[in-house]
Short mmCIF file of C-alpha atoms in Angstrom, two decimals:
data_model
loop_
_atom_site.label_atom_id
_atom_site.label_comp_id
_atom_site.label_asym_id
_atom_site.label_seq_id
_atom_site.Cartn_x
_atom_site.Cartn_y
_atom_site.Cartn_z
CA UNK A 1 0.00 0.00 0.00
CA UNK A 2 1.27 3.59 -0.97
CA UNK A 3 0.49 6.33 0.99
CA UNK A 4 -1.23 8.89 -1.98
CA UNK A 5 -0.53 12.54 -2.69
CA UNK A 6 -3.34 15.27 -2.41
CA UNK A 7 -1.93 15.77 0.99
CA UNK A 8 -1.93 19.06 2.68
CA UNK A 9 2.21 20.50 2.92
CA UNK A 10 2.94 22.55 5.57
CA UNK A 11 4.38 25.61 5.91
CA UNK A 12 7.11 25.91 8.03
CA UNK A 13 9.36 28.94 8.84
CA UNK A 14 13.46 28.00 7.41
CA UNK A 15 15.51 29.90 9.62
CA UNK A 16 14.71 32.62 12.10
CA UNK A 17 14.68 35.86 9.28
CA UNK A 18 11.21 35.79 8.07
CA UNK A 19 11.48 33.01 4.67
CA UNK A 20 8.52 30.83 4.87
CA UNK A 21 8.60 27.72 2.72
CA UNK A 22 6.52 24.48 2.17
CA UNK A 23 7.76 21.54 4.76
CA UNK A 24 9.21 19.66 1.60
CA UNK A 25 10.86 21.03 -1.08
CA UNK A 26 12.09 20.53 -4.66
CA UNK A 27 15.28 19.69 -6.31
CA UNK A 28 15.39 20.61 -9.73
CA UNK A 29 19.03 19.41 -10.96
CA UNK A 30 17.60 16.37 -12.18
CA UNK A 31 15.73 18.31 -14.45
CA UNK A 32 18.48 18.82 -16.46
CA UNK A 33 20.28 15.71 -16.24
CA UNK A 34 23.11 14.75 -13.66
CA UNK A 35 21.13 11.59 -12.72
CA UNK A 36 19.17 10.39 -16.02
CA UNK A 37 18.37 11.92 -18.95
CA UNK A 38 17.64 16.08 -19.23
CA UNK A 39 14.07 16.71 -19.79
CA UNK A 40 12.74 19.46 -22.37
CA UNK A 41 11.80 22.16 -21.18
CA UNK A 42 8.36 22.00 -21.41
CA UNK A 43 8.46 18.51 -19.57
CA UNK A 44 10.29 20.65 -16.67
CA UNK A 45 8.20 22.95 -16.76
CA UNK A 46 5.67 20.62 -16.43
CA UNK A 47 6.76 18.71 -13.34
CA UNK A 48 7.45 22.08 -11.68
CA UNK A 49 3.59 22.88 -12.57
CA UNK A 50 2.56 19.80 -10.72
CA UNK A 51 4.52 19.95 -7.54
CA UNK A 52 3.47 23.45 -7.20
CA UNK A 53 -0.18 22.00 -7.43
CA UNK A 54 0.36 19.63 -4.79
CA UNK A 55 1.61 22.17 -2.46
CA UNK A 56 5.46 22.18 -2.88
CA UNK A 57 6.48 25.92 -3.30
CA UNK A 58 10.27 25.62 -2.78
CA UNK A 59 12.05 25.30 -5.49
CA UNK A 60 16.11 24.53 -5.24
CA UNK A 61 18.41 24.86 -8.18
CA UNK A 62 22.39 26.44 -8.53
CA UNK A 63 23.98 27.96 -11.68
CA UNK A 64 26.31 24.80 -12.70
CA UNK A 65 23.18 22.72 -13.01
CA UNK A 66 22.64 21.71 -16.74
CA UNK A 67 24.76 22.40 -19.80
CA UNK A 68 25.13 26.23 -20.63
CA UNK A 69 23.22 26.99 -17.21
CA UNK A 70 20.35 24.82 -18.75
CA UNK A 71 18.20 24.42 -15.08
CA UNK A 72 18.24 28.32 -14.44
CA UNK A 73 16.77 29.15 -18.00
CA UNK A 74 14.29 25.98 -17.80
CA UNK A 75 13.25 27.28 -14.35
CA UNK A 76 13.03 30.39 -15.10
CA UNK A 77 10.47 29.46 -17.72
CA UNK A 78 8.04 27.85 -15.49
CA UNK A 79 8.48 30.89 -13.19
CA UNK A 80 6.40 33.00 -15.63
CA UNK A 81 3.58 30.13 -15.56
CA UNK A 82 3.69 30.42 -11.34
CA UNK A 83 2.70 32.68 -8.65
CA UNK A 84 6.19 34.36 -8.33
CA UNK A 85 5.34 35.91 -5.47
CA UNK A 86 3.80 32.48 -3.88
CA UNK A 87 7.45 31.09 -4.76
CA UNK A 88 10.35 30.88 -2.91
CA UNK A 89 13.48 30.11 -4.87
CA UNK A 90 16.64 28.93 -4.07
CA UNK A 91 19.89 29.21 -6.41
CA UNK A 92 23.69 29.07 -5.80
CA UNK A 93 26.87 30.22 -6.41
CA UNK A 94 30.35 29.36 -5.86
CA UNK A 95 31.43 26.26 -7.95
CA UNK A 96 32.98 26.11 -11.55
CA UNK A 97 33.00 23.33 -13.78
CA UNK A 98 35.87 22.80 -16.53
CA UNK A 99 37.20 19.96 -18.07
CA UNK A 100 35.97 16.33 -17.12
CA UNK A 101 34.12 17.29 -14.32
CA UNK A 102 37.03 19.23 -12.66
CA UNK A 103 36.11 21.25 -9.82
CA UNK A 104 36.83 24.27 -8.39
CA UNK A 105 35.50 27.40 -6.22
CA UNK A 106 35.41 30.92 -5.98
CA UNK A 107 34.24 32.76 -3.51
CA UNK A 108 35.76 36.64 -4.21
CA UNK A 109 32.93 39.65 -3.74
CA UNK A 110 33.47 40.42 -7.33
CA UNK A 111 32.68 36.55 -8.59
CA UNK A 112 30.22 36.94 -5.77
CA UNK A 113 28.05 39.65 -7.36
CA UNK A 114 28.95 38.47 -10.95
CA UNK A 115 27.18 35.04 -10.39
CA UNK A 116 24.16 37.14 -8.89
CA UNK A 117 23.62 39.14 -11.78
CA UNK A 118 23.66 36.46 -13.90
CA UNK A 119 21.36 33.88 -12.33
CA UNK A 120 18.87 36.89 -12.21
CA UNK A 121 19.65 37.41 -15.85
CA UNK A 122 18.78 33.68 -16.98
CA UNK A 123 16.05 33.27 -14.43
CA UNK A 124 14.52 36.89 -15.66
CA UNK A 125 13.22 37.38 -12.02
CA UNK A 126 14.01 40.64 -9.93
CA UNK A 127 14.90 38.81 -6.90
CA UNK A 128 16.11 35.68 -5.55
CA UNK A 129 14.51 34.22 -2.43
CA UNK A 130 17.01 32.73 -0.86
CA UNK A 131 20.99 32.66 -2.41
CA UNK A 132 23.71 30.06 -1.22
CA UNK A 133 27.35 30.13 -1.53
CA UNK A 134 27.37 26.45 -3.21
CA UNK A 135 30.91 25.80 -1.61
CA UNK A 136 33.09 27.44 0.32
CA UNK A 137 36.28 28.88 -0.95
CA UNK A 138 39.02 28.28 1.32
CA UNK A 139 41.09 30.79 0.26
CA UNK A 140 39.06 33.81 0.34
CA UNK A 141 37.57 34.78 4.56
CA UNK A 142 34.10 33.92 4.69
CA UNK A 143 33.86 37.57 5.81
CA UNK A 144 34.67 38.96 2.43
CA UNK A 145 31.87 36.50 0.62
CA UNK A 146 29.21 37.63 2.99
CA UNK A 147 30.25 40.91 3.18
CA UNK A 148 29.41 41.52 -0.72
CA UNK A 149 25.88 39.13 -0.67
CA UNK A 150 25.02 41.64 2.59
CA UNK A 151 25.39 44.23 -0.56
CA UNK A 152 22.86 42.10 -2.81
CA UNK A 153 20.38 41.99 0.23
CA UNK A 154 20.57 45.86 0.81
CA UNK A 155 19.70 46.43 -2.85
CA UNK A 156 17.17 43.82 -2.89
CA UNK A 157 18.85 41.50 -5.45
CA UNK A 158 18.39 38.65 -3.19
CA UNK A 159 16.52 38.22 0.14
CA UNK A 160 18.07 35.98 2.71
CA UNK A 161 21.75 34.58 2.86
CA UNK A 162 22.53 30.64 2.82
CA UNK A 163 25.87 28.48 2.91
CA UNK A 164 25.99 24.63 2.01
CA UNK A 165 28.76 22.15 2.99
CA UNK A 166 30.23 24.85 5.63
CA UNK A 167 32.37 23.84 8.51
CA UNK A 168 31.24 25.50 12.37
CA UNK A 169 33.76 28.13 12.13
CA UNK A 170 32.52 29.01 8.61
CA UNK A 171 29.20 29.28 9.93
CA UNK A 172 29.79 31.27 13.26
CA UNK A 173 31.72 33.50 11.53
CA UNK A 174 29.45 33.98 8.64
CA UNK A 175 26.42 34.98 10.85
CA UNK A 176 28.37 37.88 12.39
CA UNK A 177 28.69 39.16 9.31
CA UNK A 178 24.77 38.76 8.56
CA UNK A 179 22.74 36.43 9.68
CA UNK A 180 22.20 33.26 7.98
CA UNK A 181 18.77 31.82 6.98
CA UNK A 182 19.36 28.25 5.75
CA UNK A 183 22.33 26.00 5.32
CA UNK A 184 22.36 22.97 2.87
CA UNK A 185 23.95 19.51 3.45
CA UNK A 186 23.63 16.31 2.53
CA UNK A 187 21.53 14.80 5.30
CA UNK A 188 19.67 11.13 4.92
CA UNK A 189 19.15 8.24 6.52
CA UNK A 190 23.09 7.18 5.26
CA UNK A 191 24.17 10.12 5.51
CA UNK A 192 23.73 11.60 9.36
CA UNK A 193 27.57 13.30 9.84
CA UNK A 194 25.82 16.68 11.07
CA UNK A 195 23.72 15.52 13.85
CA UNK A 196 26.81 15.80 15.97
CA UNK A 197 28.20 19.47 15.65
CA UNK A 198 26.46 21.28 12.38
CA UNK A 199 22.74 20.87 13.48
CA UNK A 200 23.37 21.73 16.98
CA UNK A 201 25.25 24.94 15.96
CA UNK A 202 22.38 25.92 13.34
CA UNK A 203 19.47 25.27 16.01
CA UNK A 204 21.85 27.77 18.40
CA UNK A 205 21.86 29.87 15.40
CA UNK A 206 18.24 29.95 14.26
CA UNK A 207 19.62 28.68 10.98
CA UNK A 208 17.38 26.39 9.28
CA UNK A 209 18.79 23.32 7.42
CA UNK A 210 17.99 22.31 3.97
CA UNK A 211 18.58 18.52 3.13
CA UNK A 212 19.90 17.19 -0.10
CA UNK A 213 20.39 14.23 -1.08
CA UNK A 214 17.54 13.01 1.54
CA UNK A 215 17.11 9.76 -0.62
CA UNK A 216 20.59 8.98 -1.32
CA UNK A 217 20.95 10.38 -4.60
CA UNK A 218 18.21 8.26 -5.38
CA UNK A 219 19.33 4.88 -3.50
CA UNK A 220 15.90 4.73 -0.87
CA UNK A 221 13.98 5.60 -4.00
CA UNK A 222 15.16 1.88 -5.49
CA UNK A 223 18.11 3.30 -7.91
CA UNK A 224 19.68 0.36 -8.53
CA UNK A 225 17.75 -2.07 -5.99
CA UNK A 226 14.75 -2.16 -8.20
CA UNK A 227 15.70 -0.31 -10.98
CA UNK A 228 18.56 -0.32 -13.18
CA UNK A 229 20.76 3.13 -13.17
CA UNK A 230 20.36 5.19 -16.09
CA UNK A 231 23.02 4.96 -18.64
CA UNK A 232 23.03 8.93 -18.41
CA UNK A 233 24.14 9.34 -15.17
CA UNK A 234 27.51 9.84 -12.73
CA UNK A 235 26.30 7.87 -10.56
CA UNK A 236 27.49 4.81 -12.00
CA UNK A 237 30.77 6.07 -10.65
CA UNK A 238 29.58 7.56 -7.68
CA UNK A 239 31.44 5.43 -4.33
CA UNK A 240 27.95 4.20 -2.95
CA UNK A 241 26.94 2.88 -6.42
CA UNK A 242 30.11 1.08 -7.46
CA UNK A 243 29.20 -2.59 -8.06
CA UNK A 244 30.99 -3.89 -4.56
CA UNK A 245 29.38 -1.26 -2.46
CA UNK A 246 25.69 -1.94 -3.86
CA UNK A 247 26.28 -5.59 -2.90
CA UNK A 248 26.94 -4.64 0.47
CA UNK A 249 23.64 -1.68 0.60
CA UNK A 250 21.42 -3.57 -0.95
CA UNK A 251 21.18 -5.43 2.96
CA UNK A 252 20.19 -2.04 4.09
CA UNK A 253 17.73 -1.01 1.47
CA UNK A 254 16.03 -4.61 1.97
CA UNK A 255 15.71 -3.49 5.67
CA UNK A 256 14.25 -0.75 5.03
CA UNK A 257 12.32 -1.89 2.43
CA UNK A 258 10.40 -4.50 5.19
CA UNK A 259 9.91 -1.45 7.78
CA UNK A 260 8.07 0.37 5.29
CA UNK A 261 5.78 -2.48 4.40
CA UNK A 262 4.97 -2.37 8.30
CA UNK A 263 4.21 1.16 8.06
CA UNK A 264 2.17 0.73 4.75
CA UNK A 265 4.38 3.00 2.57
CA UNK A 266 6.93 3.03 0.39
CA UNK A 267 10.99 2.52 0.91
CA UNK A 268 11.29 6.48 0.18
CA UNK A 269 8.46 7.63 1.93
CA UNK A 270 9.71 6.10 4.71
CA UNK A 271 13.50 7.78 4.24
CA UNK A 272 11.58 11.30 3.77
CA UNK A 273 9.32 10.63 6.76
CA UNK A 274 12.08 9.96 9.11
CA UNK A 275 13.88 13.19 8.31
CA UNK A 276 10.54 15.13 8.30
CA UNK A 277 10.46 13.98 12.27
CA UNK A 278 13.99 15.80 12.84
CA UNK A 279 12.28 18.89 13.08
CA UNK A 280 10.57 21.33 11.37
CA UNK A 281 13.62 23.41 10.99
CA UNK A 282 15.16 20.75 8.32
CA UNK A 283 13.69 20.55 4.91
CA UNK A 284 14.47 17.58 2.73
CA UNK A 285 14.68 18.91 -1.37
CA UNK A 286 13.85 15.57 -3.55
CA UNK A 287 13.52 15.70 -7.00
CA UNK A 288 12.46 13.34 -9.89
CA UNK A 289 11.31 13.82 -13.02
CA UNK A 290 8.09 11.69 -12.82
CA UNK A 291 4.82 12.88 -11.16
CA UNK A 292 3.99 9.16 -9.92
CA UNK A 293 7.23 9.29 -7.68
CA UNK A 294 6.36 13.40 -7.26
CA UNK A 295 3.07 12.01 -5.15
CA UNK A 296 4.88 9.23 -3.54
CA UNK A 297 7.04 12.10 -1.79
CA UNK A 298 4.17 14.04 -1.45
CA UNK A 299 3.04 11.19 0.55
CA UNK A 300 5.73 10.74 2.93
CA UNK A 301 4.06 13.97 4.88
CA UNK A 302 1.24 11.98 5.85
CA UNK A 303 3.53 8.92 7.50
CA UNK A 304 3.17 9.30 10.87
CA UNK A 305 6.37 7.80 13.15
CA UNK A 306 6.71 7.57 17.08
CA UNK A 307 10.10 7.51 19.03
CA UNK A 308 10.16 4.02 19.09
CA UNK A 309 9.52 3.94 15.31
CA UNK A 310 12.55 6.52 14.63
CA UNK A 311 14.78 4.40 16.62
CA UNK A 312 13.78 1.15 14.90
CA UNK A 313 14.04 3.26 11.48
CA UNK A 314 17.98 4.30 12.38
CA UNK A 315 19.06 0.86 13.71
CA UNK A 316 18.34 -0.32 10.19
CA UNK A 317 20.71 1.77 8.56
CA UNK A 318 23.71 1.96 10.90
CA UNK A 319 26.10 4.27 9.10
CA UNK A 320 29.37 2.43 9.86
CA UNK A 321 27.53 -0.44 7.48
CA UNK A 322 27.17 2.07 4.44
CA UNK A 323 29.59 1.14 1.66
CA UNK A 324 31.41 3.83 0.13
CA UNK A 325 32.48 7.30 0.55
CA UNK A 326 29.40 9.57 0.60
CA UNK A 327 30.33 12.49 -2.18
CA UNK A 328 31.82 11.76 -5.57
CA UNK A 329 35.88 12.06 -4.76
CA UNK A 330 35.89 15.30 -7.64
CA UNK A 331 33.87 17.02 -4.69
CA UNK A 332 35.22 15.25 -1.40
CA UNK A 333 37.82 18.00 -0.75
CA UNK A 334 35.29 21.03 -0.44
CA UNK A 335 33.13 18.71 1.74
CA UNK A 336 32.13 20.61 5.03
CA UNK A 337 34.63 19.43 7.21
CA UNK A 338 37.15 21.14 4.81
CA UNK A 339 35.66 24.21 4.60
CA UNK A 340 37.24 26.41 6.84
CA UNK A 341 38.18 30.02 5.87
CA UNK A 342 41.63 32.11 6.16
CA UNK A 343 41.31 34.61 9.08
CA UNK A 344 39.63 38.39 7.90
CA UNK A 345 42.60 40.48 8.37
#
């Protein structure tokens, strides 16, 4: 039994500054490609049209996403067939892409303001709701980076301030400068690194905390348990999906796969569920490209979970058991226990 969509979202306040955003959000990389194949954009228009029907108003994307800055454009499309103003949209900065997938960051005011006027450019939009640094540049003081988007907020360019894969310093440091709405990690059932230091901090903070990943780029959603991968796709060469690490997950997507026949839903409704019951301060982002998984995580806000079922939940996905590293090794080294900052002189 699946638990159905037509489910009322709620609305949930992300951070302590005033942005006010549906309890589950969407991730709209997928869109254009990155895990399967890119979709028109019509068809992304489309599935933005429908979670926006069923309630989702928060939509995530970044500037790398898609070829030529594909997602922005597409996104910005289906903006002019929304509510803008019943909207809130989040976009990033920070990472460049050359070569083979070769990585880097920036993080310099200049870059800083040069991003911004160009994801407002492609997304033809006035404002941006909420604007993350996508990395954090190491060799630039976080002070400098926030110093300039405090500039963008003054002149009303963007509205609130967000970091993703920041270390504690980064952060504390950061929301001196101005305070901090949201920051974004990778949070899931196998992925839980932050319960220790970063969600503490952010709940000390009044940051809020936007999850990625909160399927496991797709894993809990039956990526190659019950489905083949795409051939268009990283993720074939992603750590957790190499062939010797599936045979060692697939134990843990079985067991969760038999706790969410007990709770009469689905293996990803379950995985959203559980971080829905962290708090309403942490938002999980999925995306997909297909409206009949769209409902399915549209239904995980009606699964209902007690202490005891939380606990039951975790013990069946004991981290130390994951196989593989949890971020592709081109973007290990800006993970956020890297991403500390030279001092602001």
């Amino acid at each position: 039994m699946e638990v159905k969509s037509q489910i009322q979202i709620p609305r949930v306040k992300l951070g302590s500054q005033g942005l006010e955003v549906s309890a589950l959000g969407f991730g709209c990389v997928g869109l254009s490609g990155t895990f399967n194949a890119p979709l028109s954009h019509e068809a992304g228009c489309n599935i933005m049209k429908e979670a926006y029907n069923r309630g989702i108003t928060f939509f995530d994307t970044a500037n790398i996403y898609g070829d030529k800055h594909d997602n922005e454009i597409m996104i910005g499309k289906a903006l002019k067939q929304l509510p803008r103003e019943k909207i809130q949209l989040a976009t990033k900065f920070g990472i460049i892409v050359s070569g083979h997938f070769e990585i880097g960051v920036k993080g310099t005011p200049e870059y800083v303001r040069e991003c911004c006027e160009a994801s407002l450019k492609r997304l033809d939009i006035e404002y941006i709701d909420l604007y993350y640094q996508h990395r954090v540049d190491s060799s630039v003081p976080i002070e400098d980076t926030i110093g300039e988007l405090k500039k963008l907020v003054e002149e009303g360019k963007i509205k609130y301030i967000g970091l993703s894969e920041a270390s504690a310093d980064t952060i504390r440091r950061a929301h001196k400068v101005h305070p901090i709405t949201a920051l974004q990690m990778e949070y899931s059932l196998w992925t839980r690194e932050i319960e220790e230091e970063i969600i503490p901090l952010c709940r000390e903070l009044g940051i809020g905390i936007v999850a990625y990943s909160p399927l496991g780029l797709g894993f809990f959603g039956g990526k190659a348990m019950v489905e083949s991968l795409p051939t268009e796709t990283f993720l074939g060469s992603h750590p957790r999906f190499k062939r010797e690490s599936l045979e060692k997950n697939k134990v843990i997507y079985t067991r969760l796969a038999e706790l969410a026949a007990k709770h009469g839903c689905t293996p990803p409704q379950l995985a959203l569920a559980w971080l829905l019951h962290q708090g309403k301060d942490i938002i999980p982002i999925p995306g997909t490209t297909k409206v009949e998984n769209l409902d399915t995580n549209v239904g995980s806000v009606a699964v209902q979970l007690t202490t005891d079922d939380l606990k039951e939940i975790c013990d069946s996905v004991p981290t130390d058991e994951v196989a593989g590293e949890r971020e592709h090794s081109a973007l290990s080294k800006y993970a956020w226990k890297f991403a500390n900052t030279p001092p602001k002189i």
